[in-house]
């Protein structure tokens, strides 16, 4: 009975958040850039002025987390310190400095009827964001949604609830200082899991859901959502070294793509090597990877050169290791490489290393991934490296936004028609 | 038992179609424009050569439909004749003549790291289209999907099954003549309704579903789909005549937007009139609408001027009449007009008639509809009028494609990165 009544309350509560967000979105849509920037900078000042409060709230979350047996990696993601607060403040200032995509009109062209037709970039409306432990996501998500003219409803992890509530206070104070509606950014105040179920099933109030976190969260949200989801699933990224490659570049890219960071989605997980250069390149690679402590798992032809490498099994070609482990396969030319990527890849980021104009052109056209690269490390697949200025995540969807999603991905385009009294004949 | 075994068969059959479509999509992605155009023109020749077969198949559908008690409107949508075949042939030729969006690279810019980053337009992959009686949709959908480099699976209405099978033969012959994979376009050959349930739940094989048809079909597909849906729901369109309007233009636009065609989604359903011009404009409108036999339903203030008009009820402001009926409301200025559109509109197409620069600018920015117009009839909201060359439908979604959807809406953009050996520091 009490369980049932709790769910009823969450439902009412989420409906209230949804209705308020929808109303706020109408006001945000009309807001000039300067007002949005003023709110972002006011939030930055609030965070600066609230350092002690934020760190104290975070300390309570950390203590609860330690008592509850959270592992070290989770505790690290949860933790705030002065350096992380600095980064959060800088993040707000950077988003304030970005160009505002809203209102931009593209391709305004005259038509035979005499009307002019173009497309105007406008906010999506209300964005729901569901995320896990890292409390800085609260501020990051709020700033990107606000700058792109969207209202947002943020639902963080229960382990960060005190930190998120303290950050929510800074956001609310910043909004109030700039005279913006308080429902422009709402942080869900209950840790009841039913709140997520409601948030993803209110198409009347929420236009899109962005889940940020582990695969199980994203799969659950995608499965149950009644509104569109911009999602990020696996990053099984490949580098293919073609026989015409500059092998020094190939070595540098292969090492960087694997070892610069192991836990990121744009890290290479499988290296494909064109047969004619395998004998020359593999020993150099093995030496470089050994220095980084990367474990290699190879196909038969790889093991013919590097005899001590573990045999790769079928599961290795599918694996997103997120660890110092690399699968290596020797292939016969670009067709086999592209077929391997098509079969085993996750359509995230794939690169070719080649000096051949024709093969580079084919790889760019034929590999169906959100980022396709020639002679560059897969680690560049990132909103900042691409010049988006900020990133709410990397989309592995095909529709709407594909690859790193910045402010533009949080907007849509409507048609505008300028006439002079035209009627249709 | 036989029911169960039929479902099992449909499941296997749909899986086969899905797998074949996915394979074909890999080949289509690589296809040069000329090869795609050759197939479209070959299909046109096949239709020309098969006129008698097509009309005979259609006659069998019509006969079955008449025997089954289909209404006149449905029979009309189902019917083919030589003129409709001409239009189908011309449609194929027009799609062949359109520019190919695939491969276009936008915004290739150098980044501080030395890489160049741009976005390349690429096919979505496999598109499932579910539609009702009109058999010409089979060819239209096939041609747009093929030109945009997508494989498609087409599921037409059971009442058109013979016509669709005959059209499918023309498509297959055209594909074969041009040397394209036969699974580039597949027409579902069973009328079992379970086929739709499968088609919308194979994310591994189908990238997007486009339902074309009545609201109940679209709602069912949206509710049950496990893949993204590009959908078209209501068109409750408004024209707002502001007090600064040129009343001759206002009269012409208001009459055209309502009466040029009644059954289309971009037809005006509610007319909003700024109070200061109501007394002058309403009698002129009443006279014009009377000539067209349009029934008016008005608010109290409308009825103060036009005393014989039926009172509008709350339901009238929500209504998509698709008929010679119009709701009229007198409002106090643009704020009340925009608020009315926000409350009752369907975010499809809305127009202001005004000579005020500031009000026109506000209306364009603040009305959240897929098409927003100044001094033009809502009837212009159409892929052909907008210069898209062809249209698969009008999207009332916010994500991906909003408003008329042409070839571009059937594609997505992936990031391309051109480097020279760059690694991330």
Short mmCIF file of C-alpha atoms in Angstrom, two decimals, chain A:
data_model
loop_
_atom_site.label_atom_id
_atom_site.label_comp_id
_atom_site.label_asym_id
_atom_site.label_seq_id
_atom_site.Cartn_x
_atom_site.Cartn_y
_atom_site.Cartn_z
CA UNK A 1 0.00 0.00 0.00
CA UNK A 2 2.72 2.48 0.96
CA UNK A 3 4.66 1.32 -2.10
CA UNK A 4 1.65 2.06 -4.30
CA UNK A 5 1.10 5.48 -2.75
CA UNK A 6 4.80 6.35 -3.23
CA UNK A 7 4.52 5.56 -6.96
CA UNK A 8 1.42 7.69 -7.24
CA UNK A 9 3.29 10.58 -5.69
CA UNK A 10 6.23 10.19 -8.05
CA UNK A 11 3.84 10.19 -10.97
CA UNK A 12 2.20 13.43 -9.84
CA UNK A 13 5.57 14.95 -9.05
CA UNK A 14 7.02 14.08 -12.47
CA UNK A 15 3.91 15.42 -14.19
CA UNK A 16 4.40 18.69 -12.36
CA UNK A 17 8.03 18.87 -13.46
CA UNK A 18 6.99 18.04 -17.02
CA UNK A 19 4.25 20.65 -17.18
CA UNK A 20 6.52 23.33 -15.70
CA UNK A 21 9.31 22.42 -18.13
CA UNK A 22 6.96 22.67 -21.09
CA UNK A 23 5.85 26.13 -19.96
CA UNK A 24 9.43 27.25 -19.38
CA UNK A 25 10.42 26.00 -22.84
CA UNK A 26 8.03 28.49 -24.44
CA UNK A 27 9.79 31.35 -22.65
CA UNK A 28 13.27 29.97 -23.40
CA UNK A 29 12.51 29.69 -27.09
CA UNK A 30 12.10 33.47 -27.25
CA UNK A 31 15.09 34.37 -25.10
CA UNK A 32 17.84 36.49 -26.65
CA UNK A 33 21.37 35.06 -26.46
CA UNK A 34 22.53 37.69 -24.00
CA UNK A 35 19.96 36.67 -21.41
CA UNK A 36 20.95 33.01 -21.67
CA UNK A 37 24.64 33.91 -21.34
CA UNK A 38 23.90 36.11 -18.33
CA UNK A 39 22.27 33.14 -16.60
CA UNK A 40 25.23 30.87 -17.39
CA UNK A 41 27.69 33.38 -15.96
CA UNK A 42 25.48 33.91 -12.91
CA UNK A 43 25.53 30.14 -12.33
CA UNK A 44 29.33 30.21 -12.57
CA UNK A 45 29.47 32.89 -9.87
CA UNK A 46 27.08 30.87 -7.70
CA UNK A 47 29.30 27.80 -7.95
CA UNK A 48 32.34 29.93 -7.09
CA UNK A 49 30.54 31.38 -4.06
CA UNK A 50 29.26 27.98 -2.94
CA UNK A 51 32.48 25.97 -3.03
CA UNK A 52 32.32 25.01 0.66
CA UNK A 53 28.66 24.02 0.49
CA UNK A 54 29.25 21.94 -2.65
CA UNK A 55 32.28 20.15 -1.21
CA UNK A 56 30.42 19.46 2.05
CA UNK A 57 27.44 17.99 0.20
CA UNK A 58 29.80 15.92 -1.91
CA UNK A 59 31.62 14.70 1.22
CA UNK A 60 28.29 13.39 2.55
CA UNK A 61 27.66 11.53 -0.73
CA UNK A 62 31.18 10.07 -0.64
CA UNK A 63 30.80 8.96 2.95
CA UNK A 64 27.49 7.28 2.19
CA UNK A 65 29.04 5.71 -0.90
CA UNK A 66 32.02 4.33 1.05
CA UNK A 67 29.69 2.98 3.72
CA UNK A 68 27.55 1.41 1.00
CA UNK A 69 30.59 -0.27 -0.55
CA UNK A 70 30.90 1.68 -3.84
CA UNK A 71 34.04 0.70 -5.69
CA UNK A 72 37.03 3.02 -6.12
CA UNK A 73 36.26 3.93 -9.74
CA UNK A 74 32.70 4.97 -8.88
CA UNK A 75 33.88 6.96 -5.86
CA UNK A 76 36.39 8.75 -8.09
CA UNK A 77 33.68 9.69 -10.60
CA UNK A 78 31.51 10.91 -7.74
CA UNK A 79 34.18 13.01 -6.04
CA UNK A 80 34.39 16.80 -6.36
CA UNK A 81 37.44 18.83 -5.38
CA UNK A 82 38.54 22.40 -6.03
CA UNK A 83 40.10 21.48 -9.36
CA UNK A 84 36.88 19.84 -10.57
CA UNK A 85 34.90 22.86 -9.41
CA UNK A 86 37.30 25.06 -11.41
CA UNK A 87 36.61 22.93 -14.47
CA UNK A 88 32.86 23.21 -13.93
CA UNK A 89 33.09 27.01 -13.68
CA UNK A 90 35.26 27.19 -16.81
CA UNK A 91 32.77 24.93 -18.60
CA UNK A 92 29.96 27.39 -17.91
CA UNK A 93 32.06 30.28 -19.18
CA UNK A 94 32.96 28.35 -22.32
CA UNK A 95 29.34 27.52 -23.09
CA UNK A 96 28.44 31.20 -22.59
CA UNK A 97 31.14 32.07 -25.14
CA UNK A 98 29.85 29.66 -27.81
CA UNK A 99 27.79 31.00 -30.70
CA UNK A 100 24.03 30.58 -30.21
CA UNK A 101 22.65 28.24 -32.89
CA UNK A 102 19.04 29.34 -32.32
CA UNK A 103 17.50 31.54 -34.99
CA UNK A 104 20.07 30.81 -37.70
CA UNK A 105 18.31 30.61 -41.09
CA UNK A 106 19.85 28.43 -43.80
CA UNK A 107 19.29 28.34 -47.52
CA UNK A 108 16.61 30.99 -47.88
CA UNK A 109 15.79 30.58 -51.57
CA UNK A 110 13.17 32.06 -53.87
CA UNK A 111 10.69 29.63 -55.42
CA UNK A 112 8.82 30.03 -58.71
CA UNK A 113 5.62 30.90 -56.79
CA UNK A 114 7.35 33.98 -55.37
CA UNK A 115 7.70 32.71 -51.80
CA UNK A 116 11.12 32.45 -50.18
CA UNK A 117 11.78 29.22 -48.23
CA UNK A 118 14.51 28.57 -45.69
CA UNK A 119 15.13 26.59 -42.51
CA UNK A 120 15.45 28.21 -39.09
CA UNK A 121 17.30 26.46 -36.27
CA UNK A 122 15.12 26.25 -33.14
CA UNK A 123 15.29 24.50 -29.75
CA UNK A 124 13.89 20.98 -29.42
CA UNK A 125 11.77 22.02 -26.43
CA UNK A 126 12.18 19.91 -23.30
CA UNK A 127 15.11 17.54 -22.88
CA UNK A 128 15.27 14.81 -20.24
CA UNK A 129 18.75 13.70 -19.23
CA UNK A 130 19.35 10.57 -17.17
CA UNK A 131 22.85 9.98 -15.89
CA UNK A 132 24.91 8.23 -13.29
CA UNK A 133 27.41 9.12 -10.59
CA UNK A 134 29.33 12.16 -11.96
CA UNK A 135 27.72 15.27 -10.41
CA UNK A 136 29.45 17.66 -12.84
CA UNK A 137 27.13 16.31 -15.56
CA UNK A 138 24.32 18.20 -13.82
CA UNK A 139 25.94 21.52 -14.62
CA UNK A 140 27.25 20.50 -18.04
CA UNK A 141 23.85 19.26 -19.23
CA UNK A 142 22.04 22.25 -17.77
CA UNK A 143 24.36 24.71 -19.51
CA UNK A 144 24.13 23.06 -22.94
CA UNK A 145 20.34 22.75 -22.77
CA UNK A 146 19.95 26.35 -21.64
CA UNK A 147 22.28 27.77 -24.27
CA UNK A 148 20.40 25.89 -26.99
CA UNK A 149 17.10 27.32 -25.68
CA UNK A 150 15.74 24.09 -24.22
CA UNK A 151 14.20 23.45 -20.83
CA UNK A 152 15.62 20.35 -19.17
CA UNK A 153 14.77 17.82 -16.50
CA UNK A 154 17.87 16.23 -15.02
CA UNK A 155 17.86 12.94 -13.21
CA UNK A 156 21.24 12.06 -11.69
CA UNK A 157 22.40 8.96 -9.84
CA UNK A 158 21.11 8.41 -6.32
CA UNK A 159 24.69 8.09 -5.05
CA UNK A 160 25.24 11.78 -5.98
CA UNK A 161 21.94 13.08 -4.64
CA UNK A 162 23.36 15.54 -2.09
CA UNK A 163 25.91 16.92 -4.56
CA UNK A 164 23.27 17.27 -7.26
CA UNK A 165 20.89 19.04 -4.89
CA UNK A 166 23.62 21.55 -3.98
CA UNK A 167 24.44 22.10 -7.66
CA UNK A 168 20.73 22.50 -8.36
CA UNK A 169 20.67 25.33 -5.81
CA UNK A 170 23.47 27.12 -7.69
CA UNK A 171 21.61 26.67 -10.97
CA UNK A 172 18.35 27.96 -9.49
CA UNK A 173 20.10 30.98 -8.00
CA UNK A 174 21.78 31.73 -11.32
CA UNK A 175 18.47 31.48 -13.19
CA UNK A 176 16.78 33.74 -10.64
CA UNK A 177 19.58 36.30 -10.82
CA UNK A 178 19.19 36.51 -14.61
CA UNK A 179 15.38 36.60 -14.38
CA UNK A 180 14.86 33.29 -16.17
CA UNK A 181 12.03 30.87 -15.26
CA UNK A 182 13.08 28.52 -12.49
CA UNK A 183 11.67 25.54 -14.41
CA UNK A 184 14.22 26.13 -17.19
CA UNK A 185 16.41 23.61 -15.36
CA UNK A 186 14.83 21.14 -12.94
CA UNK A 187 16.76 18.52 -11.04
CA UNK A 188 14.61 15.54 -10.04
CA UNK A 189 14.61 15.54 -6.24
CA UNK A 190 13.53 11.96 -5.61
CA UNK A 191 15.76 8.91 -5.86
CA UNK A 192 12.72 6.68 -6.52
CA UNK A 193 13.48 4.67 -9.66
CA UNK A 194 9.90 5.13 -10.83
CA UNK A 195 10.82 8.73 -11.64
CA UNK A 196 12.91 7.50 -14.60
CA UNK A 197 10.02 5.41 -15.85
CA UNK A 198 7.77 8.46 -15.81
CA UNK A 199 10.32 10.85 -17.33
CA UNK A 200 10.74 8.67 -20.42
CA UNK A 201 7.01 8.22 -20.96
CA UNK A 202 5.63 11.78 -21.06
CA UNK A 203 5.67 12.70 -24.77
CA UNK A 204 3.33 15.58 -24.00
CA UNK A 205 6.00 17.24 -21.84
CA UNK A 206 9.36 15.81 -22.95
CA UNK A 207 10.67 15.96 -26.53
CA UNK A 208 13.80 13.83 -26.25
CA UNK A 209 15.66 11.75 -23.69
CA UNK A 210 19.44 11.58 -23.50
CA UNK A 211 20.70 8.77 -21.27
CA UNK A 212 24.32 9.06 -20.23
CA UNK A 213 25.87 6.13 -18.46
CA UNK A 214 26.42 2.41 -18.66
CA UNK A 215 25.05 0.18 -21.36
CA UNK A 216 22.33 -1.34 -19.17
CA UNK A 217 20.91 2.10 -18.35
CA UNK A 218 20.89 3.09 -22.01
CA UNK A 219 19.32 -0.17 -23.14
CA UNK A 220 16.62 0.07 -20.51
CA UNK A 221 15.80 3.66 -21.43
CA UNK A 222 15.75 2.88 -25.18
CA UNK A 223 13.50 -0.10 -24.66
CA UNK A 224 10.96 1.62 -22.44
CA UNK A 225 10.97 5.20 -23.72
CA UNK A 226 7.82 6.61 -25.31
CA UNK A 227 9.77 9.62 -26.62
CA UNK A 228 12.78 9.74 -28.97
CA UNK A 229 16.12 8.86 -27.40
CA UNK A 230 19.56 10.15 -28.46
CA UNK A 231 21.78 7.35 -27.31
CA UNK A 232 25.32 6.18 -27.12
CA UNK A 233 26.00 2.48 -27.22
CA UNK A 234 29.24 0.61 -27.94
CA UNK A 235 32.48 1.92 -29.35
CA UNK A 236 34.17 -0.99 -31.09
CA UNK A 237 36.59 1.14 -33.13
CA UNK A 238 39.05 -0.04 -35.78
CA UNK A 239 42.21 1.19 -37.40
CA UNK A 240 43.02 -0.38 -40.77
CA UNK A 241 46.63 -0.10 -41.95
CA UNK A 242 46.65 -0.44 -45.73
CA UNK A 243 49.72 -1.70 -47.64
CA UNK A 244 50.44 1.79 -49.01
CA UNK A 245 50.51 3.33 -45.51
CA UNK A 246 53.41 5.39 -44.20
CA UNK A 247 54.38 2.87 -41.51
CA UNK A 248 55.73 5.49 -39.14
CA UNK A 249 52.35 7.23 -39.21
CA UNK A 250 50.65 3.85 -38.87
CA UNK A 251 52.70 3.00 -35.81
CA UNK A 252 52.07 6.37 -34.16
CA UNK A 253 48.31 6.25 -34.88
CA UNK A 254 47.90 2.61 -33.82
CA UNK A 255 49.70 3.26 -30.54
CA UNK A 256 47.86 6.52 -29.83
CA UNK A 257 44.43 5.13 -30.74
CA UNK A 258 44.91 2.27 -28.27
CA UNK A 259 46.97 3.69 -25.44
CA UNK A 260 46.21 7.40 -25.07
CA UNK A 261 43.23 6.41 -22.91
CA UNK A 262 41.86 2.92 -22.43
CA UNK A 263 38.38 3.56 -21.06
CA UNK A 264 37.01 5.88 -23.75
CA UNK A 265 34.55 4.93 -26.46
CA UNK A 266 36.78 6.20 -29.28
CA UNK A 267 39.71 3.99 -28.27
CA UNK A 268 40.70 1.43 -30.93
CA UNK A 269 39.72 -2.11 -29.98
CA UNK A 270 40.75 -4.01 -33.15
CA UNK A 271 43.68 -3.32 -35.46
CA UNK A 272 43.41 -4.57 -39.04
CA UNK A 273 46.63 -4.90 -41.03
CA UNK A 274 46.92 -5.40 -44.77
CA UNK A 275 48.84 -8.64 -45.42
CA UNK A 276 51.79 -7.18 -47.42
CA UNK A 277 52.95 -4.97 -44.50
CA UNK A 278 52.13 -7.36 -41.63
CA UNK A 279 55.60 -8.88 -41.37
CA UNK A 280 57.28 -5.49 -41.21
CA UNK A 281 54.76 -3.64 -39.01
CA UNK A 282 53.77 -6.29 -36.45
CA UNK A 283 57.13 -6.60 -34.67
CA UNK A 284 57.39 -2.79 -34.34
CA UNK A 285 53.85 -2.66 -32.99
CA UNK A 286 54.48 -5.51 -30.57
CA UNK A 287 57.46 -3.67 -29.15
CA UNK A 288 55.54 -0.41 -28.74
CA UNK A 289 52.51 -2.09 -27.16
CA UNK A 290 54.76 -4.09 -24.81
CA UNK A 291 56.11 -0.80 -23.47
CA UNK A 292 52.53 0.23 -22.63
CA UNK A 293 51.66 -3.16 -21.20
CA UNK A 294 48.98 -3.82 -23.83
CA UNK A 295 47.96 -7.46 -24.19
CA UNK A 296 47.63 -8.58 -27.81
CA UNK A 297 45.21 -11.18 -29.18
CA UNK A 298 45.83 -12.15 -32.79
CA UNK A 299 44.43 -14.10 -35.72
CA UNK A 300 46.44 -17.02 -37.13
CA UNK A 301 48.35 -14.82 -39.56
CA UNK A 302 49.24 -12.38 -36.79
CA UNK A 303 50.50 -15.30 -34.72
CA UNK A 304 52.61 -16.49 -37.63
CA UNK A 305 54.67 -13.30 -37.15
CA UNK A 306 54.20 -12.74 -33.42
CA UNK A 307 54.28 -16.30 -32.15
CA UNK A 308 53.71 -15.47 -28.51
CA UNK A 309 50.48 -13.60 -28.99
CA UNK A 310 47.29 -15.18 -27.53
CA UNK A 311 44.93 -16.54 -30.22
CA UNK A 312 41.97 -14.24 -30.78
CA UNK A 313 38.57 -15.88 -30.52
CA UNK A 314 35.34 -14.84 -32.22
CA UNK A 315 34.37 -12.88 -29.09
CA UNK A 316 37.50 -10.73 -29.39
CA UNK A 317 36.35 -9.23 -32.68
CA UNK A 318 33.14 -8.11 -30.98
CA UNK A 319 34.82 -6.89 -27.79
CA UNK A 320 34.84 -3.34 -26.47
CA UNK A 321 37.69 -4.03 -24.05
CA UNK A 322 37.98 -0.53 -22.55
CA UNK A 323 41.28 -1.92 -21.23
CA UNK A 324 44.91 -2.47 -22.31
CA UNK A 325 43.93 -5.32 -24.62
CA UNK A 326 43.97 -5.23 -28.43
CA UNK A 327 42.72 -7.67 -31.07
CA UNK A 328 44.79 -7.80 -34.27
CA UNK A 329 43.78 -9.32 -37.59
CA UNK A 330 45.73 -9.55 -40.85
CA UNK A 331 43.43 -9.01 -43.84
CA UNK A 332 43.71 -9.24 -47.63
CA UNK A 333 43.09 -5.69 -48.76
CA UNK A 334 40.45 -3.06 -48.16
CA UNK A 335 37.43 -5.22 -49.05
CA UNK A 336 38.19 -7.65 -46.27
CA UNK A 337 38.90 -4.76 -43.91
CA UNK A 338 35.60 -3.03 -44.67
CA UNK A 339 33.72 -6.34 -44.43
CA UNK A 340 35.28 -6.98 -41.01
CA UNK A 341 34.26 -3.51 -39.80
CA UNK A 342 30.74 -4.00 -41.19
CA UNK A 343 30.41 -7.37 -39.43
CA UNK A 344 32.01 -6.67 -36.07
CA UNK A 345 32.13 -2.90 -35.68
CA UNK A 346 29.67 -0.75 -33.77
CA UNK A 347 29.52 2.07 -36.35
CA UNK A 348 31.25 4.46 -33.92
CA UNK A 349 34.68 5.49 -35.25
CA UNK A 350 36.96 3.79 -37.76
CA UNK A 351 40.17 4.93 -39.42
CA UNK A 352 42.31 3.95 -42.38
CA UNK A 353 46.04 4.63 -42.56
CA UNK A 354 46.91 4.85 -46.23
CA UNK A 355 48.76 6.93 -48.80
CA UNK A 356 46.38 5.76 -51.55
CA UNK A 357 43.95 8.44 -52.73
CA UNK A 358 41.51 5.88 -54.12
CA UNK A 359 41.49 3.64 -51.07
CA UNK A 360 41.11 6.60 -48.70
CA UNK A 361 38.17 7.81 -50.77
CA UNK A 362 36.57 4.35 -50.72
CA UNK A 363 37.03 3.95 -46.97
CA UNK A 364 35.42 7.36 -46.33
CA UNK A 365 32.44 6.58 -48.53
CA UNK A 366 31.86 2.94 -47.64
CA UNK A 367 32.46 2.61 -43.92
CA UNK A 368 29.16 3.33 -42.24
CA UNK A 369 30.30 4.80 -38.93
CA UNK A 370 29.55 8.04 -37.11
CA UNK A 371 33.18 9.11 -37.66
CA UNK A 372 35.37 7.87 -40.49
CA UNK A 373 39.01 8.97 -40.59
CA UNK A 374 42.02 8.94 -42.85
CA UNK A 375 45.48 9.09 -41.27
CA UNK A 376 44.31 10.24 -37.87
CA UNK A 377 43.84 8.63 -34.48
CA UNK A 378 40.32 7.46 -33.56
CA UNK A 379 40.84 9.35 -30.29
CA UNK A 380 39.99 12.58 -32.16
CA UNK A 381 36.29 11.60 -32.28
CA UNK A 382 35.20 14.15 -29.71
CA UNK A 383 33.11 17.31 -29.69
CA UNK A 384 35.98 19.52 -28.55
CA UNK A 385 38.47 18.13 -31.10
CA UNK A 386 35.82 18.56 -33.83
CA UNK A 387 35.28 22.17 -32.85
CA UNK A 388 31.75 21.87 -31.46
CA UNK A 389 32.95 23.71 -28.35
CA UNK A 390 31.10 21.37 -26.03
CA UNK A 391 29.51 17.97 -26.18
CA UNK A 392 26.50 16.40 -24.49
CA UNK A 393 27.67 12.98 -25.67
CA UNK A 394 28.42 10.94 -28.76
CA UNK A 395 25.43 9.56 -30.62
CA UNK A 396 25.59 6.08 -32.13
CA UNK A 397 22.13 6.61 -33.60
CA UNK A 398 21.71 7.29 -37.29
CA UNK A 399 18.79 9.69 -37.13
CA UNK A 400 18.95 13.33 -36.05
CA UNK A 401 22.43 13.54 -34.55
CA UNK A 402 25.25 11.13 -35.37
CA UNK A 403 28.66 11.29 -33.68
CA UNK A 404 29.62 14.02 -31.19
CA UNK A 405 26.54 16.05 -30.21
CA UNK A 406 27.01 19.72 -29.39
CA UNK A 407 24.55 22.60 -29.25
CA UNK A 408 23.37 21.98 -32.81
CA UNK A 409 22.29 18.44 -31.93
CA UNK A 410 20.03 19.92 -29.24
CA UNK A 411 18.17 21.94 -31.86
CA UNK A 412 16.02 21.17 -34.88
CA UNK A 413 15.12 23.12 -38.02
CA UNK A 414 11.70 24.40 -38.96
CA UNK A 415 10.78 25.77 -42.37
CA UNK A 416 10.19 29.50 -42.67
CA UNK A 417 8.28 30.91 -45.62
CA UNK A 418 8.37 34.61 -46.49
CA UNK A 419 5.67 35.75 -48.84
CA UNK A 420 4.01 38.82 -50.15
CA UNK A 421 0.44 37.60 -50.26
CA UNK A 422 1.08 34.45 -52.32
CA UNK A 423 -1.66 31.87 -52.63
CA UNK A 424 -1.37 28.40 -54.12
CA UNK A 425 -2.77 27.99 -57.61
#
